[in-house]
Coordinates of C-alpha atoms in Angstrom, one line a residue:
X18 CA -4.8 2.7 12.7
X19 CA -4.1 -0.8 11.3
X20 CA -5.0 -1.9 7.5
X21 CA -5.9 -5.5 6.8
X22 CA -3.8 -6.0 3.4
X23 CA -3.7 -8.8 0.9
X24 CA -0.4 -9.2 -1.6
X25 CA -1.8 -11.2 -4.6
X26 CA 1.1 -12.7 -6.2
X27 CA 0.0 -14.3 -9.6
X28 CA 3.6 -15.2 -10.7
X29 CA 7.3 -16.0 -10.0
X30 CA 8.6 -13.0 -10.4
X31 CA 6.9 -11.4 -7.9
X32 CA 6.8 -13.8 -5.3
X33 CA 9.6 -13.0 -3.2
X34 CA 9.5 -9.0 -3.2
X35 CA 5.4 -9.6 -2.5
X36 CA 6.8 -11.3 0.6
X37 CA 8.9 -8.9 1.8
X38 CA 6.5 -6.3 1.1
X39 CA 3.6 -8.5 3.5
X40 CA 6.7 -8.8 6.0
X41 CA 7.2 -4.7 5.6
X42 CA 3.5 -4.1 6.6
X43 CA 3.6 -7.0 9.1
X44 CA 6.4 -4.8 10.7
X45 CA 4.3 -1.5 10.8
X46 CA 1.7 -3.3 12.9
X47 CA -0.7 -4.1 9.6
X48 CA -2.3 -7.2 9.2
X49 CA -0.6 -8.6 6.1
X50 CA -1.2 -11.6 4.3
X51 CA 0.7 -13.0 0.8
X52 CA -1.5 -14.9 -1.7
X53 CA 0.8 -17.6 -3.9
X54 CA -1.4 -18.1 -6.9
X55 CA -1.0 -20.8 -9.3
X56 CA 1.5 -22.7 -8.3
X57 CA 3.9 -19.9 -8.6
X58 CA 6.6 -19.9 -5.5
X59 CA 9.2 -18.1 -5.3
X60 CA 12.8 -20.5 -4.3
X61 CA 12.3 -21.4 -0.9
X62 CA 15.7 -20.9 0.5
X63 CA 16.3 -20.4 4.3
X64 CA 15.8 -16.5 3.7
X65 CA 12.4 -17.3 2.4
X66 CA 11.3 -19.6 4.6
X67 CA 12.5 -17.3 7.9
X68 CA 10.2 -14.5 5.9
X69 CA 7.0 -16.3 6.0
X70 CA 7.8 -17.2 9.8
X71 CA 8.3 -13.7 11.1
X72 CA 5.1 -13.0 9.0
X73 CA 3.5 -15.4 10.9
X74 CA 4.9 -14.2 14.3
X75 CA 3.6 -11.0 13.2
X76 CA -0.2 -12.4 13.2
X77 CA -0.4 -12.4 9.3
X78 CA -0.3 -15.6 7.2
X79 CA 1.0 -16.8 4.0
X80 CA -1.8 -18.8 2.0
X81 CA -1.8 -20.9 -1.2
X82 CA -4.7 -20.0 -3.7
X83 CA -4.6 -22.9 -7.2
X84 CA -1.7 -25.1 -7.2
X85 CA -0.2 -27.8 -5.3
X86 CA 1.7 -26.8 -2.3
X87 CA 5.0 -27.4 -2.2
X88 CA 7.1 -29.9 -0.9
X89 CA 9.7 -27.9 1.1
X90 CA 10.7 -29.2 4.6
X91 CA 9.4 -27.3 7.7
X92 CA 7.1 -25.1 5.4
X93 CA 3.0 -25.3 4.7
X94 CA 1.3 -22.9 3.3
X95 CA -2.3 -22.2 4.5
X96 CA -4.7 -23.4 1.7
X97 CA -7.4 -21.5 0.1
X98 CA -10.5 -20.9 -2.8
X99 CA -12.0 -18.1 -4.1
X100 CA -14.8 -19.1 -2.6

């Protein structure tokens, strides 16, 4: 049985584990997806940035909720509202 699971990450400090953790449950065949709230990113180093691709190989996403993406080479984040 697959989950459908949504990692809200409302600050800095838990950005990167909360994308790890969506890339975990990507891994056990659950549709993950990470929520960046606020503006808050973690650093977007190469490790980072390969994360949110093998999420996204994995059929989840990695969406931007409140703040302005950022500006990081071969990187968007998928824009969202609460609405």
């Amino acid at each position: 049985m697959s989950f459908t699971m949504y990692f809200l990450l409302p600050n800095r400090s838990y950005a990167g584990d909360g994308t790890r953790s969506t890339l975990g449950q990507s891994v056990e065949n659950h549709f993950a997806f990470a929520v960046y709230m606020y503006g808050e990113y973690p650093p977007f180093n190469e490790y980072n940035i390969g994360n949110i691709e093998w999420i996204r190989d994995m059929e989840g996403d990695v969406f931007n909720m409140g703040g302005d993406p950022p500006d990081v080479e071969d990187l968007e984040l998928t824009p969202i509202t609460l609405e």
